[in-house]
Short mmCIF file of C-alpha atoms in Angstrom, two decimals:
data_model
loop_
_atom_site.label_atom_id
_atom_site.label_comp_id
_atom_site.label_asym_id
_atom_site.label_seq_id
_atom_site.Cartn_x
_atom_site.Cartn_y
_atom_site.Cartn_z
CA UNK M 1107 5.20 0.39 -0.45
CA UNK M 1108 6.04 3.78 1.38
CA UNK M 1109 6.16 7.45 0.87
CA UNK M 1110 8.78 10.18 1.05
CA UNK M 1111 9.34 13.15 3.18
CA UNK M 1112 9.23 16.92 1.98
CA UNK M 1113 12.90 17.93 1.75
CA UNK M 1114 14.28 14.73 1.34
CA UNK M 1115 18.09 14.31 1.61
CA UNK M 1116 20.26 11.58 0.59
CA UNK M 1117 20.46 9.45 3.78
CA UNK M 1118 18.06 7.03 4.46
CA UNK M 1119 16.23 5.76 7.67
CA UNK M 1120 14.85 2.29 9.43
CA UNK M 1121 11.84 0.95 8.69
CA UNK M 1122 9.25 -1.98 10.27
CA UNK M 1123 6.73 -4.61 9.17
CA UNK M 1124 3.68 -3.94 7.10
CA UNK M 1125 0.70 -6.26 5.89
CA UNK M 1126 -1.70 -5.18 3.12
CA UNK M 1127 -4.76 -6.29 1.22
CA UNK M 1128 -5.96 -5.12 -2.42
CA UNK M 1129 -8.48 -5.66 -4.97
CA UNK M 1130 -9.73 -4.39 -8.36
CA UNK M 1131 -10.60 -5.21 -11.96
CA UNK M 1132 -8.36 -8.07 -12.74
CA UNK M 1133 -9.39 -7.70 -16.56
CA UNK M 1134 -7.17 -4.70 -16.60
CA UNK M 1135 -4.24 -5.44 -14.30
CA UNK M 1136 -1.96 -2.82 -13.69
CA UNK M 1137 0.13 -3.20 -10.45
CA UNK M 1138 -1.34 -4.65 -7.34
CA UNK M 1139 -4.76 -5.96 -8.45
CA UNK M 1140 -3.79 -9.34 -9.39
CA UNK M 1141 -6.63 -11.45 -8.23
CA UNK M 1142 -9.13 -13.41 -10.36
CA UNK M 1143 -12.90 -12.58 -10.08
CA UNK M 1144 -12.93 -8.79 -9.15
CA UNK M 1145 -15.19 -6.46 -11.20
CA UNK M 1146 -15.07 -2.93 -9.82
CA UNK M 1147 -16.29 0.28 -10.75
CA UNK M 1148 -15.38 3.94 -9.64
CA UNK M 1149 -16.19 7.58 -10.11
CA UNK M 1150 -15.72 11.32 -9.64
CA UNK M 1151 -13.97 14.21 -7.47
CA UNK M 1152 -13.93 18.32 -6.87
CA UNK M 1153 -11.98 21.37 -5.91
CA UNK M 1154 -8.95 21.78 -3.27
CA UNK M 1155 -7.62 23.80 -0.47
CA UNK M 1156 -4.07 23.53 1.10
CA UNK M 1157 -3.85 23.94 4.77
CA UNK M 1158 -0.57 24.39 6.99
CA UNK M 1159 1.68 21.22 7.38
CA UNK M 1160 1.70 19.68 10.98
CA UNK M 1161 4.69 17.93 12.53
CA UNK M 1162 6.32 15.33 10.42
CA UNK M 1163 5.21 11.57 11.19
CA UNK M 1164 8.04 10.02 13.12
CA UNK M 1165 9.53 7.12 11.12
CA UNK M 1166 9.55 3.55 12.61
CA UNK M 1167 12.77 2.17 14.27
CA UNK M 1168 12.38 -0.94 12.60
CA UNK M 1169 12.16 -2.02 8.90
CA UNK M 1170 8.79 -2.78 7.57
CA UNK M 1171 7.65 -6.21 6.24
CA UNK M 1172 4.22 -5.15 4.44
CA UNK M 1173 1.70 -7.84 3.41
CA UNK M 1174 -1.02 -6.88 0.96
CA UNK M 1175 -4.07 -8.66 1.89
CA UNK M 1176 -6.88 -9.27 -0.98
CA UNK M 1177 -7.43 -12.60 -2.12
CA UNK M 1178 -8.93 -14.81 0.66
CA UNK M 1179 -10.52 -11.89 2.42
CA UNK M 1180 -13.99 -13.23 2.10
CA UNK M 1181 -15.98 -16.07 3.59
CA UNK M 1182 -18.32 -18.06 1.39
CA UNK M 1183 -17.34 -16.85 -2.05
CA UNK M 1184 -17.25 -19.82 -4.63
CA UNK M 1185 -13.82 -21.08 -5.50
CA UNK M 1186 -12.08 -18.64 -3.02
CA UNK M 1187 -11.85 -20.16 0.52
CA UNK M 1188 -11.28 -17.46 3.28
CA UNK M 1189 -7.48 -17.33 4.11
CA UNK M 1190 -6.88 -15.82 7.65
CA UNK M 1191 -4.01 -13.25 8.10
CA UNK M 1192 -3.58 -14.67 11.67
CA UNK M 1193 -0.10 -16.45 10.72
CA UNK M 1194 1.51 -13.09 9.99
CA UNK M 1195 1.81 -12.30 13.56
CA UNK M 1196 5.26 -11.71 14.33
CA UNK M 1197 6.35 -11.95 10.58
CA UNK M 1198 4.56 -8.43 9.18
CA UNK M 1199 3.99 -5.24 11.28
CA UNK M 1200 1.37 -3.77 9.08
CA UNK M 1201 -1.70 -5.60 7.49
CA UNK M 1202 -3.36 -3.73 4.49
CA UNK M 1203 -6.77 -4.62 3.60
CA UNK M 1204 -7.44 -4.17 -0.20
CA UNK M 1205 -9.14 -2.65 -2.08
CA UNK M 1206 -11.32 0.01 -1.14
CA UNK M 1207 -13.07 1.82 -4.22
CA UNK M 1208 -15.32 4.82 -4.60
CA UNK M 1209 -18.25 4.17 -6.89
CA UNK M 1210 -21.27 5.60 -8.53
CA UNK M 1211 -23.95 5.66 -5.81
CA UNK M 1212 -26.62 4.98 -8.52
CA UNK M 1213 -24.80 1.69 -9.25
CA UNK M 1214 -23.17 0.62 -6.18
CA UNK M 1215 -22.59 1.67 -2.38
CA UNK M 1216 -20.54 4.76 -2.57
CA UNK M 1217 -17.71 2.95 -0.77
CA UNK M 1218 -16.94 -0.76 -1.40
CA UNK M 1219 -14.24 -3.29 -0.37
CA UNK M 1220 -13.73 -4.91 -3.63
CA UNK M 1221 -17.20 -5.77 -4.86
CA UNK M 1222 -19.23 -5.41 -1.56
CA UNK M 1223 -19.79 -2.89 1.17
CA UNK M 1224 -17.06 -3.29 3.78
CA UNK M 1225 -20.06 -4.14 6.49
CA UNK M 1226 -20.84 -7.45 4.26
CA UNK M 1227 -21.35 -10.57 6.23
CA UNK M 1228 -18.59 -12.26 4.05
CA UNK M 1229 -15.85 -9.92 5.78
CA UNK M 1230 -16.78 -10.47 9.35
CA UNK M 1231 -14.00 -13.34 9.81
CA UNK M 1232 -11.55 -11.04 8.16
CA UNK M 1233 -12.39 -8.09 10.19
CA UNK M 1234 -12.17 -10.11 13.36
CA UNK M 1235 -8.78 -11.59 12.50
CA UNK M 1236 -7.33 -8.16 11.58
CA UNK M 1237 -8.48 -6.83 14.87
CA UNK M 1238 -6.61 -9.73 16.62
CA UNK M 1239 -3.51 -8.77 14.72
CA UNK M 1240 -3.73 -5.23 15.78
CA UNK M 1241 -4.06 -6.30 19.36
CA UNK M 1242 -0.81 -8.06 18.90
CA UNK M 1243 0.86 -4.84 17.91
CA UNK M 1244 0.57 -4.93 13.86
CA UNK M 1245 -0.91 -1.98 12.32
CA UNK M 1246 -4.02 -2.30 9.79
CA UNK M 1247 -4.26 -0.09 6.92
CA UNK M 1248 -6.66 0.44 3.95
CA UNK M 1249 -5.64 0.32 0.56
CA UNK M 1250 -7.68 3.03 -1.58
CA UNK M 1251 -7.83 2.74 -5.51
CA UNK M 1252 -5.66 0.06 -7.37
CA UNK M 1253 -6.00 -1.05 -10.81
CA UNK M 1254 -9.75 -0.49 -11.00
CA UNK M 1255 -10.14 3.11 -12.36
CA UNK M 1256 -12.45 5.71 -10.93
CA UNK M 1257 -11.78 6.19 -7.29
CA UNK M 1258 -9.30 9.19 -7.52
CA UNK M 1259 -11.35 10.70 -10.72
CA UNK M 1260 -14.26 11.02 -8.31
CA UNK M 1261 -12.28 12.52 -5.51
CA UNK M 1262 -11.01 15.02 -8.18
CA UNK M 1263 -14.39 15.80 -9.18
CA UNK M 1264 -16.27 15.93 -5.86
CA UNK M 1265 -13.90 15.67 -3.02
CA UNK M 1266 -17.03 16.87 -0.58
CA UNK M 1267 -18.89 13.96 -1.54
CA UNK M 1268 -16.49 11.17 -1.82
CA UNK M 1269 -13.92 11.90 0.98
CA UNK M 1270 -16.52 11.32 4.00
CA UNK M 1271 -17.41 7.75 3.27
CA UNK M 1272 -13.58 7.04 3.45
CA UNK M 1273 -13.27 8.80 6.61
CA UNK M 1274 -16.11 7.19 8.16
CA UNK M 1275 -14.64 3.57 7.12
CA UNK M 1276 -11.35 4.26 8.64
CA UNK M 1277 -13.16 5.22 11.89
CA UNK M 1278 -15.53 2.26 11.75
CA UNK M 1279 -12.95 -0.41 11.31
CA UNK M 1280 -10.54 1.41 13.51
CA UNK M 1281 -7.83 1.18 10.90
CA UNK M 1282 -4.33 2.65 11.73
CA UNK M 1283 -3.73 4.25 8.12
CA UNK M 1284 -4.32 4.12 4.46
CA UNK M 1285 -2.36 3.42 1.32
CA UNK M 1286 -3.32 5.63 -1.48
CA UNK M 1287 -2.59 3.45 -4.85
CA UNK M 1288 -3.12 6.00 -7.57
CA UNK M 1289 -3.17 4.17 -11.02
CA UNK M 1290 -5.13 6.62 -12.92
CA UNK M 1291 -4.97 10.39 -13.57
CA UNK M 1292 -5.25 12.35 -10.27
CA UNK M 1293 -4.37 16.13 -9.73
CA UNK M 1294 -1.48 17.42 -7.66
CA UNK M 1295 -3.87 19.88 -5.84
CA UNK M 1296 -6.53 17.07 -4.76
CA UNK M 1297 -3.70 14.83 -3.68
CA UNK M 1298 -2.42 17.43 -1.46
CA UNK M 1299 -6.15 18.02 -0.18
CA UNK M 1300 -6.38 14.66 0.55
CA UNK M 1301 -3.35 13.93 2.48
CA UNK M 1302 -3.82 17.17 4.41
CA UNK M 1303 -7.29 16.29 5.40
CA UNK M 1304 -6.26 12.66 6.41
CA UNK M 1305 -3.69 14.08 8.53
CA UNK M 1306 -5.98 16.68 10.15
CA UNK M 1307 -8.64 14.10 10.73
CA UNK M 1308 -6.32 11.30 12.18
CA UNK M 1309 -3.46 12.97 13.62
CA UNK M 1310 0.32 12.39 13.54
CA UNK M 1311 0.21 8.55 14.59
CA UNK M 1312 -1.98 7.61 11.50
CA UNK M 1313 -0.25 5.96 8.68
CA UNK M 1314 -0.37 7.69 5.27
CA UNK M 1315 1.51 5.77 2.67
CA UNK M 1316 1.38 5.83 -1.01
CA UNK M 1317 2.06 3.13 -3.67
CA UNK M 1318 3.86 4.39 -6.92
CA UNK M 1319 5.85 2.49 -9.49
CA UNK M 1320 9.53 3.09 -9.03
CA UNK M 1321 9.91 5.03 -12.15
CA UNK M 1322 7.55 7.64 -10.70
CA UNK M 1323 9.95 8.14 -7.86
CA UNK M 1324 12.88 8.61 -10.04
CA UNK M 1325 11.31 11.38 -12.15
CA UNK M 1326 12.80 14.84 -11.50
CA UNK M 1327 10.46 17.75 -9.90
CA UNK M 1328 7.50 18.58 -11.88
CA UNK M 1329 8.19 16.17 -14.92
CA UNK M 1330 4.76 14.36 -14.52
CA UNK M 1331 2.72 17.50 -13.99
CA UNK M 1332 -0.27 18.40 -14.22
CA UNK M 1333 -1.04 14.91 -13.17
CA UNK M 1334 0.22 13.30 -9.98
CA UNK M 1335 4.02 14.21 -9.55
CA UNK M 1336 5.65 12.35 -6.75
CA UNK M 1337 8.62 14.40 -6.43
CA UNK M 1338 6.50 17.53 -6.38
CA UNK M 1339 4.11 16.00 -3.86
CA UNK M 1340 7.03 14.82 -1.62
CA UNK M 1341 8.24 18.77 -1.87
CA UNK M 1342 4.82 19.99 -0.80
CA UNK M 1343 3.48 17.58 1.68
CA UNK M 1344 6.22 14.97 2.33
CA UNK M 1345 6.16 15.87 5.93
CA UNK M 1346 2.68 14.14 6.27
CA UNK M 1347 3.61 11.06 4.31
CA UNK M 1348 5.04 8.01 6.24
CA UNK M 1349 6.53 6.11 3.56
CA UNK M 1350 6.20 4.85 -0.38
CA UNK M 1351 5.28 1.24 -1.15
CA UNK M 1352 7.20 1.35 -4.47
CA UNK M 1353 5.80 -1.47 -6.76
CA UNK M 1354 8.98 -3.38 -8.22
CA UNK M 1355 7.05 -5.58 -10.46
CA UNK M 1356 4.57 -5.93 -13.42
CA UNK M 1357 7.07 -4.17 -15.73
CA UNK M 1358 7.62 -1.35 -13.08
CA UNK M 1359 11.19 -2.15 -12.21
CA UNK M 1360 12.85 -5.25 -10.61
CA UNK M 1361 14.35 -6.32 -7.23
CA UNK M 1362 16.74 -8.82 -8.97
CA UNK M 1363 19.45 -6.24 -7.97
CA UNK M 1364 19.54 -2.90 -6.24
CA UNK M 1365 19.72 -0.61 -9.45
CA UNK M 1366 16.17 0.44 -9.81
CA UNK M 1367 16.03 1.26 -6.13
CA UNK M 1368 19.22 3.08 -6.11
CA UNK M 1369 17.61 5.35 -8.87
CA UNK M 1370 15.08 6.44 -6.39
CA UNK M 1371 17.65 7.39 -3.88
CA UNK M 1372 19.72 9.28 -6.38
CA UNK M 1373 16.52 11.33 -7.08
CA UNK M 1374 16.80 12.41 -3.28
CA UNK M 1375 14.01 10.21 -1.62
CA UNK M 1376 15.42 9.04 1.71
CA UNK M 1377 15.60 5.34 1.99
CA UNK M 1378 13.72 5.51 5.13
CA UNK M 1379 10.60 6.26 3.22
CA UNK M 1380 11.06 3.97 0.28
CA UNK M 1381 9.81 0.17 0.91
CA UNK M 1382 10.60 -2.24 -1.79
CA UNK M 1383 7.52 -4.16 -2.78
CA UNK M 1384 7.74 -7.50 -4.56
CA UNK M 1385 5.31 -10.00 -5.99
CA UNK M 1386 5.04 -13.08 -3.88
CA UNK M 1387 4.62 -15.90 -6.37
CA UNK M 1388 5.90 -16.83 -9.86
CA UNK M 1389 2.18 -17.87 -10.86
CA UNK M 1390 0.70 -14.46 -10.45
CA UNK M 1391 -0.29 -12.74 -13.76
CA UNK M 1392 2.55 -10.28 -13.50
CA UNK M 1393 6.10 -10.13 -14.69
CA UNK M 1394 8.69 -9.40 -12.06
CA UNK M 1395 8.92 -12.50 -9.86
CA UNK M 1396 12.31 -12.70 -7.89
CA UNK M 1397 13.12 -16.04 -6.33
CA UNK M 1398 13.59 -15.57 -2.64
CA UNK M 1399 17.56 -16.32 -2.40
CA UNK M 1400 18.01 -13.61 -4.81
CA UNK M 1401 15.41 -11.22 -3.22
CA UNK M 1402 17.26 -11.62 0.18
CA UNK M 1403 20.36 -10.90 -1.24
CA UNK M 1404 19.14 -7.51 -2.83
CA UNK M 1405 17.43 -6.71 0.51
CA UNK M 1406 20.58 -7.42 2.59
CA UNK M 1407 22.40 -5.32 0.06
CA UNK M 1408 19.97 -2.44 0.46
CA UNK M 1409 20.16 -2.67 4.15
CA UNK M 1410 23.81 -2.51 4.32
CA UNK M 1411 24.16 0.20 1.66
CA UNK M 1412 21.27 2.34 3.27
CA UNK M 1413 21.18 2.00 6.99
CA UNK M 1414 17.77 3.39 7.31
CA UNK M 1415 16.42 1.37 4.43
CA UNK M 1416 12.57 1.22 4.93
CA UNK M 1417 11.93 -2.45 4.32
CA UNK M 1418 9.95 -4.65 1.83
CA UNK M 1419 6.43 -5.69 0.99
CA UNK M 1420 4.88 -8.38 -0.59
CA UNK M 1421 1.86 -8.54 -3.17
CA UNK M 1422 -0.12 -10.62 -2.07
CA UNK M 1423 -0.61 -12.77 1.15
CA UNK M 1424 -3.01 -15.56 0.27
CA UNK M 1425 -1.21 -16.86 -2.93
CA UNK M 1426 2.21 -16.27 -1.60
CA UNK M 1427 4.83 -19.02 -2.40
CA UNK M 1428 5.98 -21.08 0.74
CA UNK M 1429 9.69 -20.67 0.03
CA UNK M 1430 10.82 -23.32 2.74
CA UNK M 1431 12.49 -20.79 5.03
CA UNK M 1432 13.61 -22.40 8.26
CA UNK M 1433 12.26 -21.51 11.57
CA UNK M 1434 8.98 -19.84 9.74
CA UNK M 1435 5.37 -20.82 9.72
CA UNK M 1436 4.35 -22.93 6.66
CA UNK M 1437 1.87 -21.47 4.04
CA UNK M 1438 1.86 -18.02 2.79
CA UNK M 1439 3.32 -16.45 5.86
CA UNK M 1440 6.63 -18.26 5.09
CA UNK M 1441 7.40 -15.73 2.34
CA UNK M 1442 7.11 -12.86 4.77
CA UNK M 1443 9.00 -14.45 7.49
CA UNK M 1444 11.85 -15.18 4.88
CA UNK M 1445 11.87 -11.51 3.95
CA UNK M 1446 12.06 -10.65 7.83
CA UNK M 1447 15.06 -12.82 8.01
CA UNK M 1448 16.65 -10.73 5.41
CA UNK M 1449 16.80 -8.08 8.26
CA UNK M 1450 17.01 -9.86 11.34
CA UNK M 1451 18.90 -13.16 10.35
CA UNK M 1452 17.31 -16.42 10.62
CA UNK M 1453 16.12 -16.59 14.13
CA UNK M 1454 12.58 -17.22 14.42
#
């Protein structure tokens, strides 16, 4: 999913490819966290400060293909074999590792990747393979938040305590960006503070994306305040946001045609900053699966209608359907390759 820029105009811009990973409490699925067996907790946050806006991030010259990567990230967990992201080389342009959570330090490490510290031995093969993809030119980002509540509440209540562990993990694992998946109340002021601080700490080349529902992007300015309002956020710090990964699934809109995406553009978000995210398998516990031939038609129509259309994303990698796309790797990477073909033709 992507982000929108500050004074957004009607014309879109192009995108590139992205791969993402996410995890949360699957007993309370609300968007991305569609995996079995995750029991996560989260917590508090604090005041805010607004700084000056640096130079706006330069949009990618290609359309994005984003792969959310959560299931299969661990080695040795019962019933969940490790699924390497390596086949995504050449199919996606960003790998998003999901999901990081902020926790009550009395109960858990203050920052976890799903249920464990990011440094846990079970993640060693995953970090190795993600680094190998980065060496091939893909970007690797962290997904923060998701369906398990608490991360953004904690940032609201005590920013000075909870921001440094995020910053340090991004540096430790040499990640190229962060996706802010806010699925709980989060104040405008703290959202601005978080985005400003990330841009200050990591510079203009670092990817900052957000993951709203499509309806959140089609609301008028201020209509969702005092909680997070994306139109207002875009107007205040949009120059620091690379794009929005809009979740067109789980009753949050559809990619069966272009109408829900069109509503976002009509609300003055540029198509260059709105990535259309889909679910990748009809078996996932979430409504909204679109068969690949229909999805390809929608993506091709969007690319023709909006020349700078930012691209597409898939939740999520490991359980993705092999859609038998010619000239593509077999297995879960096949879905992302088919999406890429929507923009490039069926040349491998």
